[in-house]
Amino acid sequence: MIEEALGGLEAYLAVAGGHIDEATEARAQELLRFADQRLRAGAQTVVALAGATGSGKSSLTNAISGTQHARVAARRPTTSSPLAVSFSATNAPLLDLLGIATRREAAPPLSGMEEVVLVDLPDHDSTQRAHREEVDRLVRLVDQFVFVVDPQKYADNALHAGYLRPLAGHREVITVVLNHADELTGGEPILDGDELDSRVGDVVAHLRTLLDADGLAGVPIFATNASTGEGVDLLRRWLARIATRKAAMRERLAADLRGLVADLEREGGRAEGLHESAIVELKRDVAAAAGVPRMAQAVRRAVQRRGAMLQRIGGGTPDEHLALPSHRVAGAGDDARAGQAVRRFVTEATDCLPPRWREEARRGILQGPAKRLPAAVDQAMRDVDLSDMEAPVGWGLVRLVKWMPIVAALGIAGWVAYQIFWGAGSVGLQIVTILGASLAALVVVSLLGDGILRLTARKAGRTTGRRLTSAVDEQVERLIVDAVQQELEAHVAAESALGRMAGILARG
Ligand SMILES: Nc1nc2c(ncn2[C@@H]2O[C@H](COP(=O)(O)OP(=O)(O)OP(=O)(O)O)[C@@H](O)[C@H]2O)c(=O)[nH]1
Ligand SMILES: [Mg+2]
């Protein structure tokens, strides 16, 4: 389970690395590195005794191990560097990893203790900075803490606010010992069988309420007299039981990971994709700024204007070429408008990313591909082939229609000749018919020609617009949309790795 969660962390860092809060990332990397080595160093349980000077950590170390390896003295503070007492052969790689140089061995005083490594720490609230630093360092690495308190200082704020409260997430791996308990009974036994003396019981009850307030509800509390060894046996049995389960090390790592995942989740960020409507809007704005509608309209007008020349009898294919306006008519102003659209799109789309990621993604895209967009759009528009707009298909029809009056005139002339030479009836009526038919033919021909020309011009405008739009869209897609998409996909992958990790840790 812990291996799987660590795999999840690795996957997360592979995508989110460099995009999240630097301190949190460093912590994650460090945890990954340490956990890997700790898992390889074996499942012994490293139990550290922590507490104020004189609380009796060294005395307890000796009492638990049945040795005199730890130096006990009236001089304060006494212990200046951590001491490890192993109950089986010293696990050098483990102690190397923990950076504990002073190592002793003791015969296991109880079955199950073989898996315990007892660490006597210097005082946590020491006047000596080196002591405090050493304790702070080891508190982050050991598998199980035994906080040793005495009747005078068990309620000290330095202990509760400075050490216990921040360890609330590690509740499973904390044990509290009220040592010097004999001072509450005036030298009388602190235990009556398995029952605590009531004076000791009262202090333990008060200590319990303080621990509850620290977020450490349910941690086991023992009362001892390390000088006589009273109460130590119960503590020893408890430690042997923890060590036999061989789970403390994994529980500790899991607690660390849980804390880290909570911080990473707090980093923020919602897994989100791109909205299609935003892409459509961006493309439309960039195309508009690049002058696509203007160009389409210009082509429509030119086709219309030049086509009109064809309508004149005797007018051939226009010599002048389709005079398109330059793509960059309004230059800087248009670029600014496109830039604004891109900035708005990138800003909105990356809003779901965690702060550092967001800033980097925005900077990267706006200063990279977004800067290349105007030139790329310009080039893509120049590359669009509009040569077929020089002589659109509709012009053929216009050309055909323009001959219709002549054909009609010839037909009418023939008909008139026929009537004159062979025909009968009223000439007046025939002339009226002829005039009517001619007028109708002229109107039809003129309307037809104009209609075809208008349709041809409109179609040319639309085709131009479509081709230029797709050329612009392609550049927007390539330079902006894809770049944003990449960031969002990486973030979605990171969030899902984080979610997987949280799921594994919640199950465990
Ligand atoms: N009466 C009584 N005295 C104790 C008890 N535990 C320790 N002492 C005495 O308290 C003094 C300090 O004990 P240590 O074991 O050196 O305390 P420590 O926590 O290791 O102190 P530092 O190494 O300075 O952090 C010694 O004189 C011990 O003999 C106890 O339970 N009852
Ligand atoms: Mg000591």
Short mmCIF file of C-alpha atoms and ligand atoms in Angstrom, two decimals, residues 51-60 71-79 120-123 179-183 224-227, ligand 1:
data_model
loop_
_atom_site.label_atom_id
_atom_site.label_comp_id
_atom_site.label_asym_id
_atom_site.label_seq_id
_atom_site.Cartn_x
_atom_site.Cartn_y
_atom_site.Cartn_z
CA GLY A 51 10.91 15.34 26.01
CA ALA A 52 12.25 18.16 28.15
CA THR A 53 15.57 17.95 29.94
CA GLY A 54 15.35 15.97 33.16
CA SER A 55 12.03 14.35 32.20
CA GLY A 56 13.88 11.02 32.37
CA LYS A 57 14.41 9.92 28.75
CA SER A 58 17.82 8.43 29.44
CA SER A 59 16.61 6.82 32.67
CA LEU A 60 13.72 5.27 30.75
CA ARG A 71 24.12 8.47 30.72
CA VAL A 72 21.88 9.74 33.47
CA ALA A 73 22.96 12.71 35.53
CA ALA A 74 21.78 15.53 37.69
CA ARG A 75 23.56 18.02 35.41
CA ARG A 76 21.14 19.59 32.88
CA PRO A 77 21.06 18.99 30.00
CA THR A 78 22.85 15.65 29.99
CA THR A 79 22.25 13.91 26.67
CA ASP A 120 17.41 8.35 23.53
CA LEU A 121 17.17 11.94 22.26
CA PRO A 122 18.60 15.19 23.65
CA ASP A 123 16.04 17.56 25.22
CA ASN A 179 7.52 9.83 34.19
CA HIS A 180 8.54 10.95 37.67
CA ALA A 181 5.05 9.80 38.66
CA ASP A 182 6.45 8.92 42.14
CA GLU A 183 6.74 12.64 42.81
CA THR A 224 6.29 5.40 35.19
CA ASN A 225 9.02 5.78 37.73
CA ALA A 226 12.16 5.30 35.65
CA SER A 227 14.36 5.27 38.76
N1 LIG B 1 12.25 10.43 41.26
C1 LIG B 1 12.50 10.19 40.00
N2 LIG B 1 13.63 10.61 39.45
C2 LIG B 1 13.85 10.34 38.12
C3 LIG B 1 12.90 9.62 37.37
N3 LIG B 1 13.38 9.51 36.12
C4 LIG B 1 14.59 10.11 36.11
N4 LIG B 1 14.88 10.64 37.30
C5 LIG B 1 16.05 11.42 37.63
O1 LIG B 1 15.93 12.64 36.93
C6 LIG B 1 17.20 13.10 36.52
C7 LIG B 1 17.23 13.29 35.06
O2 LIG B 1 17.08 12.08 34.40
P1 LIG B 1 17.60 11.81 32.94
O3 LIG B 1 17.21 10.43 32.56
O4 LIG B 1 19.02 12.17 32.78
O5 LIG B 1 16.74 12.84 32.15
P2 LIG B 1 16.80 13.15 30.61
O6 LIG B 1 15.41 13.36 30.16
O7 LIG B 1 17.57 12.16 29.87
O8 LIG B 1 17.52 14.57 30.53
P3 LIG B 1 18.42 15.20 29.39
O9 LIG B 1 19.35 14.18 28.90
O10 LIG B 1 19.11 16.36 29.98
O11 LIG B 1 17.48 15.63 28.36
C8 LIG B 1 18.19 12.05 36.95
O12 LIG B 1 18.79 12.49 38.16
C9 LIG B 1 17.34 10.82 37.19
O13 LIG B 1 17.88 9.95 38.18
C10 LIG B 1 11.68 9.20 38.01
O14 LIG B 1 10.80 8.60 37.42
N5 LIG B 1 11.53 9.51 39.31
#
